């Protein structure tokens, strides 16, 4: 977006610009830190002539240490607290005239201070160097804020004082222009006329709906009609995808930029795309075709697996019922058949008795029809469970052909081996079906070798009396191949090349050649010392924890645990009841109620988060949304009103709401707005009091179920949570009550596969290092993955006896034979150390965000059990987990902190649930996955607004009682959670434009007392 009064690019908001280029705003701690002088700094200050120059120099040094920049200021511009602190500390009893510093003295001080800290001033000759760096950065990420951040990091690394904002604006604008021209030129050279024709077809309106608009629509379920539509979309994109596969590697742009350009094609209307330059339009469409084609391939594969699993479960159930019924019939008939057999040896029946009389007796025991059926069953061989299973398969053949065949035949699988029999079988089936033939019509010798196991010959082949194959049971063989295809796919033997998440595992990882450079840039704790030293440290701590745990358990010092020596059983003692709820409820009920619109506006005035919602529109468009419209559309999405309902209950018309929604509500900008609120709360005086201690900042992760108003492929059934509906899980990261991140995952996906992703993708300035969670946060690799990146996984354990089964030791097991509780095994150190190269490769891949944790875990678990990398990671996980578990068992404070951390995210879920149910059901609205994700982010934004509002109030009270020195009330304030909404009105008629009720905290809090 361009600045309003110039042609320069708007990179920072006004608030961000002030934070970067205005004088620092120190608190007491920062003031003491930055104005503390070393001997060299002291010498430079007191070499200046006169008190005024010395004061200016000292202030400039402190500000330079804080921001690595120089400021032209007068004493009237400096916060009075800074002047008072410096004068009292370095010039006691002296006074200084409020006069400006002469220019030559300012320049002299600037040169001396820069030299002192090893910096040099900005030169015009640096423009070329910085422009080259910016051009290089644009190939990684074209987001202006990213480029600016990296340029500042580069300048600091080169010890160059950063230039003014307008200079950086110009450099970034020129770099983006250069990159845009480069890409357009390459596209013009590479894309032929036939390719341009295919691209233009997407933008031609046919019956008011272009092909592009149709392709953007998400499937609602895995039904036949929906998947037929998905196949058609993919077929439409296939010519463009082939062009993109050739073109995009030549453009030399990152995955990040590909996704960004694709998102532009998704957000821009067809009208806007037509108005852009052809080169830009082609770039956006090709990136979108590349991304969307792969997504559609994944959707088709997911549908194939879903439908196949459904048929497998159905046939298994039918065959089990048939087998059980058969066994029950035999058991029921057995006594009667026994009595019939005894007729032959009954001495009471004479040999001369007519057979008719005997038969009459038999019919009295068992009716004639039942006797015939029982006799036939006994004469025939009893069907096995396997035979019944294949008979059940015969009953679902029609659905197999309808739902599975089109999906399997349209999916291009690849294999890790050139002559994979299952891939050859699929290719053979495609050839047969393309000729409009059935598999049973083909000769048996055509069947690919290795696809017919001996145990299934009688079920899959037609055999003559001598056991020779005379034909193929085509329907059964087709089902068998589909089953094996899914099985081989699950173990990574088969994969998709044209896929987002189903590619070959090795293709997902960065190359060994790239690994070293990436790891150097990441600078992770895992890499700061040799692996042997890290393992030594962990082994030493593990051994120490085992000894302390056993000693304290024997001595009865672990009062929070109950140990049954006879059963070797460990349980928690009952925790104390939390009494803070009454205090919190009493505080908020004393406050006057305000509407959510007024609170929204008030919080925005404090931190200007709405300025992060930059419009997505062509550069020459000059639309600017007003804050009232933005506020209305965000509340409409968060409270599940929708734009139409909001237009009916507010003073903003529908067309304004819809236009604002389309232009401004994007995932990236909503996340940026949430980050601004989070960072603002972190700067409030109450924020440090939310922490459990000074050493560790706790974050908590957990999922919350939401039903979807309009289900998509991501939604799944869950009777427990959605009854007959479908829904998703909003997986969130919280720290000190603030919702730092949230992402939507499928209700069928395990939450533990997303712990690292949601923590690593946190873009706020609040960086928790200890991540708490429930038992769903644990898998076989999470402790190791978070350890790689300097974070600690700290789950809340419920059943301690279960956790004892996951306690390992580092040394010989015989050393622990006399312990009250013994390890279940010894960790294999050699496995961890010997496979460091491959573990580092995975660290580099995750750090570069080339692969998500969920994909890594899925593919790691699919590797063979004997795979060394898999075993090495699992062993490291055992080591880290064992250390944590023993510390958790020994220290009740850790258990309390983890419990409190999880309680906070549960409180947030209650607030989030209330927000979503204002309009009725607890659900998310939207027609596509993207729309639903936006609705979820709007809900988080409203929740953070409420938390910010309450935190501001608590900070005002805290500041008041800190001045008064009332430690008792300060301790009470620390116990009041900002996650509360009793004093907020969410419903009613929303007057955004003409009915703003001013919020006066001084008046609100005047009568609040803590007796």
XYZ file of C-alpha atoms in Angstrom, residues 132-779:
648
model
C 21.262 -5.170 -3.276
C 20.488 -6.742 0.086
C 16.828 -5.733 -0.204
C 16.603 -7.199 -3.715
C 18.052 -10.453 -2.378
C 15.504 -10.470 0.450
C 12.574 -9.989 -1.934
C 13.216 -13.465 -3.331
C 12.573 -14.887 0.130
C 9.662 -12.704 1.221
C 8.125 -9.655 -0.487
C 6.405 -8.440 2.680
C 7.724 -4.892 3.280
C 7.867 -5.311 7.066
C 9.980 -8.460 6.678
C 12.414 -6.682 4.359
C 12.666 -3.714 6.735
C 13.298 -5.961 9.744
C 16.012 -7.898 7.915
C 17.637 -4.699 6.653
C 17.847 -3.355 10.197
C 19.361 -6.654 11.349
C 21.860 -6.412 8.475
C 22.772 -2.809 9.362
C 23.283 -3.747 13.009
C 25.472 -6.707 12.035
C 27.563 -4.372 9.859
C 27.648 -1.771 12.664
C 26.044 0.913 10.486
C 23.682 3.449 11.983
C 20.363 3.030 10.217
C 19.178 5.815 7.891
C 15.902 7.680 8.126
C 12.549 6.057 7.492
C 12.049 7.707 4.099
C 15.396 6.337 2.897
C 14.381 2.813 3.886
C 10.974 3.343 2.287
C 12.604 4.298 -0.999
C 15.047 1.378 -0.902
C 12.317 -1.178 -0.158
C 10.024 0.309 -2.808
C 12.809 0.177 -5.408
C 13.652 -3.416 -4.455
C 10.039 -4.523 -4.810
C 9.758 -2.727 -8.141
C 12.949 -4.427 -9.357
C 11.652 -7.835 -8.279
C 8.265 -7.243 -9.906
C 9.892 -6.173 -13.175
C 12.258 -9.164 -13.066
C 9.400 -11.600 -12.626
C 7.264 -9.963 -15.298
C 10.144 -10.079 -17.776
C 10.803 -13.762 -17.089
C 7.119 -14.582 -17.444
C 6.901 -12.705 -20.746
C 9.897 -14.670 -22.026
C 8.835 -18.125 -20.839
C 5.029 -18.242 -21.058
C 3.984 -18.939 -24.623
C 0.823 -17.714 -26.305
C -0.963 -21.007 -25.699
C -0.254 -20.689 -21.967
C -1.536 -17.116 -21.917
C -4.730 -18.254 -23.597
C -5.266 -20.849 -20.854
C -4.671 -18.200 -18.195
C -7.135 -15.789 -19.784
C -9.792 -18.503 -19.827
C -9.880 -18.408 -16.037
C -10.929 -14.762 -16.112
C -13.711 -15.047 -18.696
C -17.175 -14.869 -17.197
C -19.484 -17.654 -18.171
C -22.979 -17.584 -16.715
C -21.796 -15.026 -14.114
C -19.242 -17.463 -12.663
C -15.743 -17.665 -14.090
C -13.675 -20.829 -13.995
C -11.381 -19.201 -11.440
C -14.282 -18.451 -9.112
C -15.438 -22.066 -9.411
C -11.952 -23.378 -8.693
C -11.745 -21.257 -5.531
C -14.787 -23.008 -4.029
C -13.956 -25.639 -1.389
C -15.606 -29.054 -1.348
C -18.049 -29.563 1.509
C -17.642 -33.319 1.952
C -16.168 -36.470 0.377
C -19.309 -37.449 -1.513
C -19.281 -38.541 -5.136
C -20.623 -35.297 -6.610
C -18.195 -33.155 -4.637
C -15.206 -35.255 -5.649
C -16.343 -35.210 -9.247
C -16.199 -31.419 -8.992
C -12.707 -31.590 -7.467
C -11.499 -33.771 -10.340
C -12.960 -31.332 -12.834
C -11.214 -28.388 -11.130
C -7.916 -30.232 -11.239
C -8.382 -31.078 -14.899
C -9.015 -27.390 -15.613
C -5.791 -26.431 -13.835
C -3.636 -29.197 -15.305
C -2.367 -27.228 -18.357
C -1.476 -24.286 -16.124
C 0.142 -26.554 -13.572
C 2.429 -27.982 -16.204
C 3.474 -24.442 -17.158
C 3.973 -23.528 -13.487
C 6.158 -26.580 -12.841
C 8.513 -25.413 -15.570
C 8.312 -21.687 -14.856
C 8.417 -21.343 -11.066
C 11.844 -22.973 -10.544
C 13.279 -20.517 -13.083
C 11.857 -17.560 -11.157
C 14.033 -18.472 -8.148
C 11.470 -17.429 -5.550
C 10.883 -18.964 -2.146
C 8.011 -21.140 -1.008
C 6.887 -18.189 1.099
C 6.556 -15.952 -1.962
C 4.794 -18.627 -3.983
C 2.192 -18.925 -1.249
C 1.909 -15.141 -1.019
C 1.346 -14.655 -4.750
C -1.155 -17.519 -4.723
C -3.042 -15.849 -1.868
C -3.311 -12.656 -3.939
C -5.023 -14.565 -6.743
C -7.342 -16.043 -4.146
C -8.248 -12.703 -2.549
C -8.377 -10.465 -5.601
C -11.659 -10.394 -7.447
C -11.696 -11.286 -11.136
C -12.325 -7.623 -11.907
C -9.165 -6.592 -10.014
C -7.049 -9.288 -11.668
C -8.098 -8.033 -15.085
C -7.003 -4.515 -14.207
C -3.485 -5.527 -13.157
C -0.572 -5.685 -15.568
C -0.646 -8.945 -17.547
C 2.701 -10.067 -16.100
C 1.426 -9.641 -12.526
C -1.836 -11.399 -13.289
C -0.027 -14.337 -14.906
C 2.339 -14.621 -11.923
C -0.512 -14.683 -9.405
C -2.543 -17.158 -11.442
C 0.386 -19.522 -12.064
C 1.316 -19.555 -8.380
C -2.313 -20.139 -7.516
C -2.638 -22.917 -10.115
C 0.524 -24.547 -8.735
C -0.754 -24.414 -5.156
C -4.401 -25.203 -5.851
C -3.611 -28.176 -8.114
C -1.572 -29.751 -5.326
C -4.307 -29.045 -2.795
C -6.873 -30.694 -5.061
C -4.607 -33.734 -5.455
C -4.406 -33.999 -1.669
C -8.177 -33.646 -1.394
C -8.721 -36.488 -3.850
C -6.257 -38.695 -1.991
C -7.899 -37.863 1.348
C -11.262 -38.772 -0.146
C -9.842 -42.053 -1.475
C -8.505 -42.988 1.971
C -11.715 -41.872 3.673
C -14.020 -43.821 1.351
C -11.798 -46.909 1.452
C -11.651 -46.875 5.242
C -15.428 -46.536 5.338
C -15.896 -49.586 3.080
C -13.298 -51.589 4.994
C -15.050 -50.934 8.292
C -18.418 -51.797 6.753
C -17.215 -55.088 5.241
C -15.450 -55.987 8.464
C -18.631 -55.353 10.455
C -20.816 -57.338 8.027
C -18.450 -60.311 7.949
C -18.103 -60.313 11.734
C -21.887 -60.300 12.118
C -22.252 -63.142 9.598
C -19.577 -65.199 11.332
C -21.121 -64.605 14.755
C -24.571 -65.518 13.427
C -23.205 -68.693 11.852
C -21.491 -69.721 15.060
C -24.635 -68.955 17.074
C -26.768 -71.092 14.720
C -24.390 -74.006 15.069
C -24.378 -73.722 18.847
C -28.188 -73.500 18.899
C -28.580 -76.554 16.648
C -25.914 -78.653 18.354
C -28.139 -80.188 21.114
C -30.869 -81.072 18.613
C -28.395 -82.602 16.169
C -26.952 -84.613 19.050
C -30.388 -86.009 19.905
C -30.885 -86.941 16.228
C -27.602 -88.832 16.191
C -28.555 -90.676 19.393
C -31.625 -92.105 17.596
C -29.243 -94.449 15.761
C -28.036 -96.012 19.017
C -31.306 -95.845 20.954
C -31.906 -99.386 22.333
C -35.606 -98.584 22.796
C -36.073 -98.504 19.034
C -36.248 -101.999 17.619
C -34.458 -102.893 14.420
C -37.749 -103.848 12.800
C -39.223 -100.390 13.405
C -40.238 -98.723 10.197
C -37.957 -95.840 9.107
C -41.021 -93.632 8.806
C -41.622 -93.938 12.544
C -38.011 -93.019 13.246
C -38.283 -90.053 10.915
C -41.415 -88.873 12.725
C -39.451 -88.891 15.967
C -36.671 -86.943 14.263
C -39.150 -84.313 13.048
C -40.425 -83.996 16.612
C -36.888 -83.148 17.695
C -36.247 -80.742 14.789
C -38.740 -79.520 12.173
C -38.205 -80.808 8.672
C -37.060 -77.466 7.186
C -34.647 -76.818 10.037
C -33.310 -80.345 9.703
C -32.679 -79.891 5.979
C -30.848 -76.576 6.578
C -28.776 -78.044 9.396
C -27.880 -81.056 7.301
C -26.801 -78.919 4.378
C -24.636 -76.758 6.669
C -22.959 -79.819 8.115
C -22.308 -81.256 4.651
C -20.713 -78.035 3.475
C -17.392 -76.704 4.711
C -17.885 -73.983 7.314
C -17.091 -70.563 5.779
C -14.045 -68.894 7.285
C -13.976 -65.305 8.455
C -11.825 -64.522 5.414
C -14.411 -65.989 3.036
C -17.191 -64.043 4.735
C -15.098 -60.879 4.462
C -14.756 -61.284 0.690
C -18.467 -62.051 0.379
C -19.090 -58.742 2.147
C -16.751 -57.062 -0.343
C -18.901 -58.458 -3.160
C -21.877 -56.577 -1.666
C -20.117 -53.179 -1.814
C -18.668 -53.611 -5.291
C -20.968 -51.004 -6.832
C -19.897 -48.348 -4.329
C -16.264 -49.302 -4.771
C -16.543 -48.695 -8.519
C -18.445 -45.455 -8.025
C -16.430 -43.828 -5.248
C -12.975 -45.402 -5.293
C -12.238 -46.160 -8.938
C -12.456 -42.561 -10.259
C -10.240 -41.332 -7.422
C -7.612 -44.052 -7.786
C -7.506 -43.794 -11.566
C -7.088 -40.002 -11.482
C -4.320 -40.034 -8.871
C -0.735 -40.273 -10.076
C 1.127 -42.262 -7.445
C 4.892 -42.588 -7.436
C 7.069 -45.127 -5.687
C 10.387 -45.319 -3.932
C 11.289 -48.320 -6.146
C 11.180 -48.460 -9.922
C 9.370 -51.821 -10.157
C 6.863 -51.484 -7.377
C 4.222 -54.208 -7.975
C 1.358 -52.161 -6.547
C 2.149 -49.222 -8.800
C 2.348 -51.608 -11.744
C -1.057 -53.029 -10.744
C -2.582 -49.544 -10.688
C -1.122 -48.763 -14.108
C -2.434 -52.068 -15.476
C -5.898 -51.326 -14.096
C -5.846 -47.845 -15.678
C -4.984 -49.413 -19.029
C -7.783 -51.993 -18.760
C -10.418 -49.487 -17.698
C -9.368 -47.052 -20.421
C -10.292 -49.787 -22.928
C -13.758 -50.052 -21.376
C -13.013 -53.583 -20.170
C -13.344 -55.276 -16.804
C -10.402 -56.883 -15.024
C -12.093 -60.270 -15.209
C -11.944 -60.149 -19.020
C -8.144 -60.060 -19.055
C -6.024 -63.239 -19.046
C -4.550 -64.292 -15.710
C -0.962 -64.066 -16.951
C -1.380 -60.289 -17.338
C -1.772 -59.781 -13.606
C 1.336 -57.980 -12.259
C 3.587 -60.351 -10.365
C 3.748 -60.047 -6.605
C 0.190 -58.758 -6.149
C -1.524 -62.110 -5.517
C -0.458 -63.720 -2.222
C -0.928 -67.484 -1.964
C -3.339 -67.206 0.952
C -5.752 -65.186 -1.227
C -5.589 -67.227 -4.455
C -8.861 -69.020 -3.707
C -10.597 -65.710 -2.988
C -9.226 -63.584 -5.818
C -8.948 -66.184 -8.621
C -11.382 -68.549 -10.300
C -9.873 -72.060 -9.857
C -10.671 -75.327 -11.602
C -10.907 -78.698 -9.845
C -7.138 -79.118 -9.985
C -6.506 -75.705 -8.427
C -5.352 -73.979 -11.599
C -6.360 -70.378 -12.199
C -8.835 -69.952 -15.026
C -9.857 -66.375 -14.396
C -9.668 -63.330 -12.117
C -12.346 -62.153 -9.730
C -11.948 -58.611 -10.968
C -14.046 -56.763 -8.404
C -12.304 -58.420 -5.488
C -8.865 -57.865 -7.010
C -9.645 -54.187 -7.550
C -10.641 -53.774 -3.908
C -7.514 -55.644 -2.821
C -5.247 -53.331 -4.826
C -6.926 -50.274 -3.352
C -6.382 -51.624 0.153
C -2.731 -52.288 -0.551
C -2.302 -48.894 -2.179
C -3.487 -47.176 0.968
C -1.336 -49.412 3.142
C 1.782 -48.726 1.042
C 0.981 -45.026 1.059
C 0.744 -45.009 4.852
C 4.261 -46.461 5.154
C 5.733 -44.009 2.605
C 6.279 -46.672 -0.042
C 3.911 -44.792 -2.352
C 3.595 -41.009 -2.473
C 2.425 -38.101 -4.627
C 4.856 -35.810 -6.410
C 2.222 -33.135 -7.058
C 1.167 -32.600 -3.471
C 1.426 -30.205 -0.558
C 1.610 -32.742 2.296
C 1.913 -36.179 0.649
C 5.276 -35.953 -1.076
C 8.163 -38.340 -0.484
C 9.742 -37.832 2.924
C 13.209 -37.160 1.532
C 11.772 -34.525 -0.831
C 10.302 -32.651 2.144
C 13.707 -32.293 3.823
C 16.317 -29.703 2.952
C 19.371 -31.156 1.244
C 22.453 -32.094 3.220
C 24.341 -29.410 1.281
C 21.919 -26.665 2.420
C 21.743 -27.936 5.989
C 24.955 -26.353 7.357
C 24.137 -22.854 6.092
C 20.579 -22.999 7.408
C 21.623 -24.242 10.842
C 24.189 -21.453 11.119
C 21.491 -18.843 10.520
C 19.071 -20.469 12.955
C 21.506 -20.317 15.907
C 19.575 -22.827 18.005
C 20.532 -23.987 21.533
C 20.735 -27.531 20.154
C 23.674 -26.450 17.968
C 25.612 -24.207 20.349
C 27.657 -27.048 21.790
C 28.750 -30.489 20.556
C 26.075 -33.163 20.714
C 28.139 -35.291 23.094
C 28.271 -32.410 25.585
C 24.501 -31.903 25.380
C 23.861 -35.605 25.937
C 26.356 -35.646 28.825
C 24.451 -32.820 30.485
C 21.111 -34.586 30.054
C 22.535 -37.906 31.260
C 24.041 -36.268 34.348
C 20.763 -34.550 35.195
C 18.780 -37.739 34.612
C 21.042 -39.733 36.931
C 20.847 -37.030 39.596
C 17.063 -36.820 39.347
C 16.716 -40.592 39.777
C 18.848 -40.572 42.958
C 17.032 -37.593 44.470
C 13.613 -38.986 43.594
C 14.310 -42.360 45.213
C 15.891 -40.794 48.324
C 13.055 -38.301 48.864
C 10.406 -40.973 48.249
C 12.002 -43.255 50.848
C 12.304 -40.430 53.373
C 8.682 -39.391 52.915
C 9.600 -35.865 51.814
C 7.298 -35.915 48.785
C 4.174 -34.958 50.726
C 2.213 -34.283 47.530
C 2.503 -37.956 46.488
C 0.990 -41.130 47.925
C 3.084 -44.268 47.430
C 1.717 -47.775 47.929
C 4.819 -49.905 48.540
C 2.959 -53.201 48.153
C 1.630 -52.364 44.685
C 4.419 -49.907 43.827
C 1.639 -47.482 42.962
C 2.004 -43.692 42.853
C -0.883 -41.177 43.021
C -1.446 -37.452 43.708
C -2.825 -36.187 46.960
C -5.918 -33.973 46.597
C -4.955 -30.386 45.658
C -6.185 -27.339 47.530
C -9.337 -25.595 46.329
C -8.796 -22.367 44.378
C -10.355 -19.406 46.189
C -9.626 -16.769 43.547
C -12.916 -17.223 41.662
C -14.966 -15.384 44.307
C -12.457 -12.526 44.358
C -12.549 -12.165 40.578
C -16.340 -12.365 40.335
C -16.726 -9.758 43.082
C -14.349 -7.336 41.370
C -15.977 -7.374 37.942
C -19.539 -7.163 39.269
C -18.661 -3.772 40.782
C -17.817 -2.328 37.372
C -20.340 -0.503 35.168
C -21.195 -2.418 31.998
C -20.127 -1.243 28.547
C -20.944 -2.468 25.054
C -18.384 -4.446 23.086
C -18.292 -1.741 20.388
C -17.225 0.914 22.914
C -14.605 -1.378 24.402
C -13.354 -2.306 20.926
C -12.967 1.375 20.028
C -11.284 2.173 23.348
C -8.650 -0.577 22.998
C -7.963 0.465 19.415
C -7.320 4.021 20.619
C -4.729 2.612 23.000
C -2.753 0.368 20.609
C -4.035 1.178 17.075
C -4.401 -2.466 16.082
C -6.854 -1.654 13.290
C -4.039 0.059 11.377
C -2.597 -3.424 10.784
C -5.597 -4.274 8.592
C -4.066 -3.041 5.362
C -6.286 -3.332 2.276
C -5.643 -5.868 -0.428
C -6.312 -3.976 -3.618
C -4.538 -2.748 -6.748
C -1.889 -0.132 -5.987
C -3.732 2.622 -7.788
C -6.979 2.103 -5.846
C -7.565 4.716 -3.148
C -10.217 3.146 -0.952
C -9.673 3.625 2.762
C -11.978 1.789 5.161
C -13.132 3.705 8.209
C -12.622 2.209 11.649
C -16.369 1.867 12.257
C -16.786 -0.440 9.246
C -13.747 -2.503 10.222
C -15.026 -2.806 13.756
C -18.485 -3.850 12.583
C -17.298 -6.514 10.181
C -14.876 -8.039 12.733
C -17.599 -8.197 15.395
C -19.988 -9.684 12.816
C -17.553 -12.521 12.084
C -16.486 -13.121 15.686
C -20.014 -13.223 17.121
C -21.302 -15.301 14.180
C -23.781 -12.617 13.139
C -22.562 -12.502 9.562
C -22.607 -9.312 7.512
C -26.309 -9.489 6.672
C -27.425 -9.838 10.270
C -25.003 -7.119 11.359
C -26.426 -4.754 8.724
C -29.889 -5.381 10.164
C -28.809 -4.659 13.745
C -26.376 -1.783 13.179
C -26.085 1.579 11.450
C -23.760 0.335 8.677
C -25.323 -0.956 5.426
C -24.668 -4.421 4.044
C -22.760 -3.358 0.926
C -20.235 -1.446 3.065
C -19.747 -4.418 5.365
C -19.297 -6.810 2.454
C -16.802 -4.557 0.657
C -14.820 -4.054 3.868
C -14.821 -7.791 4.498
C -13.490 -8.577 1.034
C -10.788 -5.901 1.061
C -9.507 -5.955 4.621
C -10.161 -9.263 6.376
C -7.181 -11.463 5.638
C -5.420 -14.014 7.813
C -2.096 -12.183 7.694
C -3.536 -8.803 8.670
C -5.783 -10.231 11.389
C -2.782 -12.018 12.887
C -0.827 -8.748 12.735
C -3.683 -6.943 14.522
C -3.741 -9.632 17.214
C 0.028 -9.287 17.607
C -0.320 -5.564 18.224
C -2.831 -6.176 20.997
C -0.622 -8.909 22.480
C 2.461 -6.699 22.422
C 0.484 -3.832 23.912
C -0.705 -5.981 26.846
C 2.878 -7.163 27.359
C 3.859 -3.528 27.873
C 1.288 -2.918 30.618
C 2.427 -2.799 34.223
C 0.189 -5.742 35.199
C 1.732 -8.124 32.657
C 4.814 -9.206 34.693
C 2.497 -9.978 37.617
C 0.726 -12.603 35.509
C 3.934 -14.665 35.356
C 4.546 -17.493 37.809
C 8.219 -16.604 38.198
C 11.002 -14.469 36.794
C 12.930 -17.318 35.174
C 10.281 -18.972 33.010
C 7.439 -17.631 30.877
C 4.773 -20.314 30.604
C 2.710 -20.829 27.487
C -0.156 -23.300 27.223
C -1.620 -25.139 24.242
C -4.977 -26.824 23.891
C -7.729 -27.393 21.350
C -11.334 -26.213 21.416
C -14.074 -27.848 19.366
C -16.276 -25.702 17.119
C -19.090 -26.850 14.894
C -19.005 -25.473 11.358
C -22.046 -23.722 9.986
C -21.090 -24.852 6.470
C -18.867 -27.960 6.656
C -15.792 -28.313 4.446
C -13.321 -31.159 3.949
C -11.459 -30.130 7.108
C -14.599 -30.705 9.208
C -15.209 -34.141 10.684
C -17.973 -35.872 12.630
C -17.725 -36.195 16.396
C -20.862 -37.319 18.227
C -19.418 -36.258 21.566
C -18.956 -32.625 20.514
C -21.032 -31.998 17.384
C -23.791 -34.601 17.666
C -24.903 -35.012 14.057
C -22.908 -32.069 12.755
C -19.308 -31.628 11.670
C -16.666 -29.433 13.177
C -13.034 -28.474 13.592
C -10.614 -27.780 16.426
C -9.253 -24.296 17.143
C -5.793 -25.081 18.493
C -4.453 -22.133 20.487
C -1.305 -20.925 22.233
C -1.756 -18.788 25.341
C 0.796 -16.970 27.522
C -0.071 -14.896 30.597
C -3.765 -14.989 29.590
C -3.055 -13.623 26.070
C -4.035 -15.663 22.992
C -0.818 -15.519 20.967
C -1.785 -17.851 18.145
C -4.617 -20.039 16.930
C -4.955 -22.411 13.984
C -7.755 -24.662 12.780
C -7.096 -28.398 12.530
C -9.364 -31.342 11.760
C -11.292 -32.903 14.625
C -9.755 -36.252 13.601
C -6.159 -35.008 13.893
C -4.088 -35.524 17.035
C -3.316 -32.239 18.765
C 0.224 -33.297 19.667
C 1.199 -33.070 15.990
C 0.747 -29.280 16.060
C 2.456 -28.228 19.316
C 5.716 -27.132 17.723
C 4.059 -25.477 14.711
C 1.844 -23.200 16.773
C 4.738 -22.197 19.064
C 7.271 -21.657 16.271
C 4.802 -19.657 14.164
C 4.103 -17.250 17.010
C 4.820 -13.787 15.571
C 4.233 -11.698 18.701
C 6.984 -10.326 20.939
C 5.867 -12.622 23.760
C 7.991 -15.764 23.525
C 7.123 -18.453 26.067
C 9.852 -21.035 26.620
C 7.893 -23.544 28.715
C 4.902 -25.018 26.870
C 2.272 -26.730 28.993
C -0.460 -28.971 27.664
C -2.753 -31.835 28.517
C -2.076 -35.471 27.651
C -2.987 -34.742 24.026
C 0.214 -32.690 23.711
C 2.395 -35.786 24.061
C 3.676 -38.063 21.309
